[in-house]
PDB file of C-alpha atoms in Angstrom:
ATOM      1  CA  GLY D1377     -36.806  16.738  -9.476  1.00  0.00           C
ATOM      2  CA  THR D1378     -33.578  15.600  -7.838  1.00  0.00           C
ATOM      3  CA  VAL D1379     -34.047  12.387  -5.848  1.00  0.00           C
ATOM      4  CA  THR D1380     -31.750  11.638  -2.903  1.00  0.00           C
ATOM      5  CA  GLY D1381     -31.658   8.219  -1.287  1.00  0.00           C
ATOM      6  CA  VAL D1382     -32.093   8.440   2.480  1.00  0.00           C
ATOM      7  CA  THR D1383     -32.599   4.836   3.618  1.00  0.00           C
ATOM      8  CA  PRO D1384     -32.615   1.541   1.727  1.00  0.00           C
ATOM      9  CA  GLY D1385     -36.007   0.464   0.405  1.00  0.00           C
ATOM     10  CA  THR D1386     -38.533   0.997  -2.375  1.00  0.00           C
ATOM     11  CA  THR D1387     -40.692   4.072  -2.883  1.00  0.00           C
ATOM     12  CA  THR D1388     -42.933   5.578  -5.536  1.00  0.00           C
ATOM     13  CA  ILE D1389     -42.082   8.955  -7.025  1.00  0.00           C
ATOM     14  CA  THR D1390     -45.092  10.899  -8.351  1.00  0.00           C
ATOM     15  CA  TYR D1391     -45.120  13.890 -10.713  1.00  0.00           C
ATOM     16  CA  SER D1392     -48.410  15.769 -11.015  1.00  0.00           C
ATOM     17  CA  LEU D1393     -49.395  18.338 -13.607  1.00  0.00           C
ATOM     18  CA  GLY D1394     -52.626  19.852 -12.461  1.00  0.00           C
ATOM     19  CA  SER D1395     -56.054  18.181 -12.714  1.00  0.00           C
ATOM     20  CA  GLY D1396     -55.367  14.477 -12.399  1.00  0.00           C
ATOM     21  CA  CYS D1397     -52.424  14.252 -14.822  1.00  0.00           C
ATOM     22  CA  THR D1398     -49.773  12.249 -13.004  1.00  0.00           C
ATOM     23  CA  GLN D1399     -46.858  10.002 -13.757  1.00  0.00           C
ATOM     24  CA  THR D1400     -45.338   7.589 -11.270  1.00  0.00           C
ATOM     25  CA  MET D1401     -42.102   5.678 -11.077  1.00  0.00           C
ATOM     26  CA  THR D1402     -41.007   3.053  -8.580  1.00  0.00           C
ATOM     27  CA  MET D1403     -37.506   3.672  -7.272  1.00  0.00           C
ATOM     28  CA  THR D1404     -35.333   1.389  -5.194  1.00  0.00           C
ATOM     29  CA  VAL D1405     -32.736   2.869  -2.854  1.00  0.00           C
ATOM     30  CA  MET D1406     -29.847   0.443  -2.448  1.00  0.00           C
ATOM     31  CA  PRO D1407     -27.704   0.378   0.690  1.00  0.00           C
ATOM     32  CA  SER D1408     -24.317   1.966   0.266  1.00  0.00           C
ATOM     33  CA  PRO D1409     -21.508  -0.488   0.925  1.00  0.00           C
ATOM     34  CA  ALA D1410     -19.402   0.095   4.014  1.00  0.00           C
ATOM     35  CA  ALA D1411     -15.913   1.490   3.582  1.00  0.00           C
ATOM     36  CA  ILE D1412     -13.383  -1.025   2.259  1.00  0.00           C
ATOM     37  CA  ALA D1413     -11.030  -2.245   5.000  1.00  0.00           C
ATOM     38  CA  GLY D1414      -7.459  -3.340   4.340  1.00  0.00           C
ATOM     39  CA  SER D1415      -4.110  -1.920   3.326  1.00  0.00           C
ATOM     40  CA  PRO D1416      -4.064   0.405   0.294  1.00  0.00           C
ATOM     41  CA  ASN D1417      -0.359  -0.315  -0.302  1.00  0.00           C
ATOM     42  CA  LEU D1418       1.328  -3.450  -1.583  1.00  0.00           C
ATOM     43  CA  CYS D1419       4.343  -4.591  -3.555  1.00  0.00           C
ATOM     44  CA  VAL D1420       4.601  -6.061  -7.031  1.00  0.00           C
ATOM     45  CA  GLY D1421       4.131  -9.808  -6.654  1.00  0.00           C
ATOM     46  CA  SER D1422       2.484  -9.634  -3.226  1.00  0.00           C
ATOM     47  CA  SER D1423      -1.154  -9.804  -2.178  1.00  0.00           C
ATOM     48  CA  SER D1424      -3.361  -8.460   0.604  1.00  0.00           C
ATOM     49  CA  SER D1425      -6.915  -9.133   1.773  1.00  0.00           C
ATOM     50  CA  LEU D1426      -9.569  -6.440   1.503  1.00  0.00           C
ATOM     51  CA  THR D1427     -12.963  -6.699   3.177  1.00  0.00           C
ATOM     52  CA  ASP D1428     -16.304  -4.939   3.180  1.00  0.00           C
ATOM     53  CA  ALA D1429     -18.918  -5.417   5.891  1.00  0.00           C
ATOM     54  CA  THR D1430     -21.799  -5.142   3.407  1.00  0.00           C
ATOM     55  CA  PRO D1431     -22.762  -8.612   2.102  1.00  0.00           C
ATOM     56  CA  GLY D1432     -23.541  -9.554  -1.484  1.00  0.00           C
ATOM     57  CA  GLY D1433     -21.199  -7.236  -3.347  1.00  0.00           C
ATOM     58  CA  THR D1434     -18.741  -7.781  -6.166  1.00  0.00           C
ATOM     59  CA  TRP D1435     -15.104  -6.686  -6.401  1.00  0.00           C
ATOM     60  CA  SER D1436     -13.471  -5.012  -9.413  1.00  0.00           C
ATOM     61  CA  SER D1437     -10.266  -3.194 -10.355  1.00  0.00           C
ATOM     62  CA  SER D1438      -9.946  -0.141 -12.596  1.00  0.00           C
ATOM     63  CA  ALA D1439      -6.568  -1.383 -13.866  1.00  0.00           C
ATOM     64  CA  THR D1440      -6.045  -5.147 -13.724  1.00  0.00           C
ATOM     65  CA  GLY D1441      -2.570  -4.696 -15.223  1.00  0.00           C
ATOM     66  CA  ILE D1442      -1.599  -2.933 -11.966  1.00  0.00           C
ATOM     67  CA  ALA D1443      -3.803  -4.555  -9.295  1.00  0.00           C
ATOM     68  CA  THR D1444      -5.994  -7.630  -9.626  1.00  0.00           C
ATOM     69  CA  ILE D1445      -8.832  -8.542  -7.253  1.00  0.00           C
ATOM     70  CA  THR D1446     -10.496 -11.889  -6.658  1.00  0.00           C
ATOM     71  CA  SER D1447     -14.164 -12.455  -5.856  1.00  0.00           C
ATOM     72  CA  GLY D1448     -13.075 -12.994  -2.241  1.00  0.00           C
ATOM     73  CA  GLY D1449     -11.314  -9.620  -1.948  1.00  0.00           C
ATOM     74  CA  LEU D1450      -7.676 -10.715  -2.380  1.00  0.00           C
ATOM     75  CA  VAL D1451      -5.863  -7.863  -4.154  1.00  0.00           C
ATOM     76  CA  GLY D1452      -2.622  -8.681  -5.960  1.00  0.00           C
ATOM     77  CA  GLY D1453       0.135  -6.358  -7.151  1.00  0.00           C
ATOM     78  CA  ALA D1454       0.814  -6.942 -10.850  1.00  0.00           C
ATOM     79  CA  ALA D1455       2.860  -3.830 -11.769  1.00  0.00           C
ATOM     80  CA  ALA D1456       3.891  -0.534 -10.182  1.00  0.00           C
ATOM     81  CA  GLY D1457       1.186   2.135 -10.261  1.00  0.00           C
ATOM     82  CA  THR D1458      -2.214   3.021  -8.825  1.00  0.00           C
ATOM     83  CA  ALA D1459      -5.552   1.287  -9.386  1.00  0.00           C
ATOM     84  CA  THR D1460      -8.990   1.891  -7.895  1.00  0.00           C
ATOM     85  CA  ILE D1461     -10.560  -1.144  -6.236  1.00  0.00           C
ATOM     86  CA  SER D1462     -14.373  -1.070  -6.083  1.00  0.00           C
ATOM     87  CA  TYR D1463     -16.835  -3.099  -4.049  1.00  0.00           C
ATOM     88  CA  SER D1464     -20.274  -2.779  -5.654  1.00  0.00           C
ATOM     89  CA  VAL D1465     -23.685  -3.640  -4.243  1.00  0.00           C
ATOM     90  CA  GLY D1466     -26.230  -2.966  -6.971  1.00  0.00           C
ATOM     91  CA  ALA D1467     -25.532   0.494  -8.396  1.00  0.00           C
ATOM     92  CA  CYS D1468     -23.648   1.659  -5.269  1.00  0.00           C
ATOM     93  CA  ALA D1469     -19.940   1.230  -4.723  1.00  0.00           C
ATOM     94  CA  ALA D1470     -17.236   1.802  -2.135  1.00  0.00           C
ATOM     95  CA  ILE D1471     -13.809   2.552  -3.593  1.00  0.00           C
ATOM     96  CA  LEU D1472     -10.233   2.300  -2.364  1.00  0.00           C
ATOM     97  CA  PRO D1473      -7.252   3.643  -4.337  1.00  0.00           C
ATOM     98  CA  VAL D1474      -4.469   1.032  -4.124  1.00  0.00           C
ATOM     99  CA  THR D1475      -0.806   1.838  -4.741  1.00  0.00           C
ATOM    100  CA  VAL D1476       1.463  -0.956  -5.980  1.00  0.00           C
ATOM    101  CA  ASN D1477       5.164  -0.260  -5.403  1.00  0.00           C
ATOM    102  CA  THR D1478       8.154  -1.831  -7.096  1.00  0.00           C
ATOM    103  CA  THR D1479       9.785  -4.496  -4.944  1.00  0.00           C
ATOM    104  CA  PRO D1480      13.444  -3.653  -4.262  1.00  0.00           C
ATOM    105  CA  SER D1481      16.095  -6.213  -5.140  1.00  0.00           C
ATOM    106  CA  ALA D1482      18.405  -7.706  -2.515  1.00  0.00           C
ATOM    107  CA  ILE D1483      20.828  -5.234  -0.938  1.00  0.00           C
ATOM    108  CA  GLY D1484      24.358  -5.508  -2.327  1.00  0.00           C
ATOM    109  CA  GLY D1485      27.735  -4.370  -1.094  1.00  0.00           C
ATOM    110  CA  PRO D1486      29.949  -5.355   1.828  1.00  0.00           C
ATOM    111  CA  THR D1487      28.413  -6.752   5.007  1.00  0.00           C
ATOM    112  CA  GLN D1488      31.215  -5.621   7.333  1.00  0.00           C
ATOM    113  CA  VAL D1489      32.616  -2.234   8.239  1.00  0.00           C
ATOM    114  CA  CYS D1490      35.104  -0.998  10.837  1.00  0.00           C
ATOM    115  CA  VAL D1491      34.313   1.641  13.455  1.00  0.00           C
ATOM    116  CA  ALA D1492      34.798   5.113  11.894  1.00  0.00           C
ATOM    117  CA  ALA D1493      35.015   3.617   8.371  1.00  0.00           C
ATOM    118  CA  SER D1494      32.395   3.591   5.594  1.00  0.00           C
ATOM    119  CA  ILE D1495      31.077   1.143   2.997  1.00  0.00           C
ATOM    120  CA  THR D1496      28.443   1.602   0.294  1.00  0.00           C
ATOM    121  CA  ALA D1497      25.242  -0.452   0.211  1.00  0.00           C
ATOM    122  CA  THR D1498      23.615  -0.824  -3.216  1.00  0.00           C
ATOM    123  CA  ASN D1499      20.258  -1.753  -4.690  1.00  0.00           C
ATOM    124  CA  GLY D1500      19.456  -2.437  -8.327  1.00  0.00           C
ATOM    125  CA  VAL D1501      16.074  -0.673  -8.132  1.00  0.00           C
ATOM    126  CA  ALA D1502      16.311   3.124  -8.066  1.00  0.00           C
ATOM    127  CA  GLY D1503      14.076   5.509  -6.167  1.00  0.00           C
ATOM    128  CA  GLY D1504      14.246   4.059  -2.677  1.00  0.00           C
ATOM    129  CA  VAL D1505      15.265   5.441   0.697  1.00  0.00           C
ATOM    130  CA  TRP D1506      17.902   3.974   3.015  1.00  0.00           C
ATOM    131  CA  SER D1507      17.463   3.851   6.799  1.00  0.00           C
ATOM    132  CA  THR D1508      18.549   2.186  10.024  1.00  0.00           C
ATOM    133  CA  THR D1509      17.443   2.254  13.650  1.00  0.00           C
ATOM    134  CA  SER D1510      20.668   0.727  14.916  1.00  0.00           C
ATOM    135  CA  PRO D1511      23.000   2.739  17.162  1.00  0.00           C
ATOM    136  CA  ALA D1512      25.990   0.781  15.748  1.00  0.00           C
ATOM    137  CA  ILE D1513      25.749   2.311  12.253  1.00  0.00           C
ATOM    138  CA  SER D1514      24.520   5.340  10.353  1.00  0.00           C
ATOM    139  CA  ILE D1515      23.412   5.428   6.718  1.00  0.00           C
ATOM    140  CA  GLY D1516      22.787   8.225   4.248  1.00  0.00           C
ATOM    141  CA  SER D1517      19.089   8.112   3.285  1.00  0.00           C
ATOM    142  CA  SER D1518      19.795   8.809  -0.392  1.00  0.00           C
ATOM    143  CA  THR D1519      23.383   7.567  -0.752  1.00  0.00           C
ATOM    144  CA  GLY D1520      23.518   4.160   0.931  1.00  0.00           C
ATOM    145  CA  ILE D1521      26.837   5.035   2.580  1.00  0.00           C
ATOM    146  CA  VAL D1522      27.054   3.052   5.832  1.00  0.00           C
ATOM    147  CA  THR D1523      29.376   4.298   8.577  1.00  0.00           C
ATOM    148  CA  GLY D1524      30.393   2.175  11.568  1.00  0.00           C
ATOM    149  CA  LEU D1525      29.760   3.965  14.848  1.00  0.00           C
ATOM    150  CA  SER D1526      30.368   1.247  17.451  1.00  0.00           C
ATOM    151  CA  GLY D1527      31.140  -2.451  17.517  1.00  0.00           C
ATOM    152  CA  GLY D1528      28.211  -4.846  16.978  1.00  0.00           C
ATOM    153  CA  THR D1529      25.619  -5.376  14.285  1.00  0.00           C
ATOM    154  CA  GLY D1530      22.983  -3.207  12.709  1.00  0.00           C
ATOM    155  CA  THR D1531      20.236  -3.675  10.154  1.00  0.00           C
ATOM    156  CA  ILE D1532      19.965  -1.426   7.113  1.00  0.00           C
ATOM    157  CA  THR D1533      16.675  -1.067   5.241  1.00  0.00           C
ATOM    158  CA  TYR D1534      15.979  -0.003   1.663  1.00  0.00           C
ATOM    159  CA  ALA D1535      12.363   1.041   1.052  1.00  0.00           C
ATOM    160  CA  ILE D1536      10.337   1.920  -2.027  1.00  0.00           C
ATOM    161  CA  GLY D1537       6.992   3.010  -0.663  1.00  0.00           C
ATOM    162  CA  SER D1538       5.779   0.181   1.578  1.00  0.00           C
ATOM    163  CA  CYS D1539       8.144  -2.389   0.032  1.00  0.00           C
ATOM    164  CA  THR D1540      11.369  -3.027   1.947  1.00  0.00           C
ATOM    165  CA  VAL D1541      14.426  -5.250   2.046  1.00  0.00           C
ATOM    166  CA  ASN D1542      16.847  -5.570   4.964  1.00  0.00           C
ATOM    167  CA  ARG D1543      20.451  -6.574   5.495  1.00  0.00           C
ATOM    168  CA  VAL D1544      22.555  -7.038   8.612  1.00  0.00           C
ATOM    169  CA  VAL D1545      25.897  -5.218   8.713  1.00  0.00           C
ATOM    170  CA  THR D1546      28.603  -6.165  11.218  1.00  0.00           C
ATOM    171  CA  VAL D1547      30.670  -3.351  12.713  1.00  0.00           C
ATOM    172  CA  ASN D1548      34.140  -4.520  13.733  1.00  0.00           C
ATOM    173  CA  GLY D1549      35.562  -2.616  16.681  1.00  0.00           C
ATOM    174  CA  VAL D1550      39.169  -1.500  16.524  1.00  0.00           C
ATOM    175  CA  THR D1551      41.403  -2.859  19.269  1.00  0.00           C
ATOM    176  CA  PRO D1552      43.993  -0.309  20.315  1.00  0.00           C
ATOM    177  CA  ILE D1553      47.639  -1.248  19.897  1.00  0.00           C
ATOM    178  CA  THR D1554      49.360  -1.688  23.216  1.00  0.00           C
ATOM    179  CA  GLY D1555      52.917  -2.340  24.247  1.00  0.00           C
ATOM    180  CA  PRO D1556      56.165  -0.520  24.826  1.00  0.00           C
TER     181      PRO D1556
END
């Protein structure tokens, strides 16, 4: 007696019990919505657009205290956590788990360092990871200790999930002492 929808449309299900005893039921198979498109990660206080190619659906959030969703598919980060966003067409739904990360505060600490010396970058929000792609500096991923490698500038990044803040650090080269 298990009914499985194969294609959208309406059909009649019939159950027969011998000599002319039958029961019928009309069943409508709804189209399944397409997969939800858009980023599943955002920051507290930011928003991102989600879309679904199936027309006529409605958006909802399993936890509006974490992620809100408008009727147009704009998801907003309200608080850190995970919420399930659903796009429903009739009784069928496509879902997308959305993670809302805490937004890091501005990076603190000195903005200049000498070659072969170190400074400490700070952030008021714990749990992030430090990084840089600059050849002028290195940074400890968990410590925030920035070391000058060569003269110039470099950008340090502090990330909590997909939420990041950046800061430029100037590396002052050391001029050798010359003379008699």
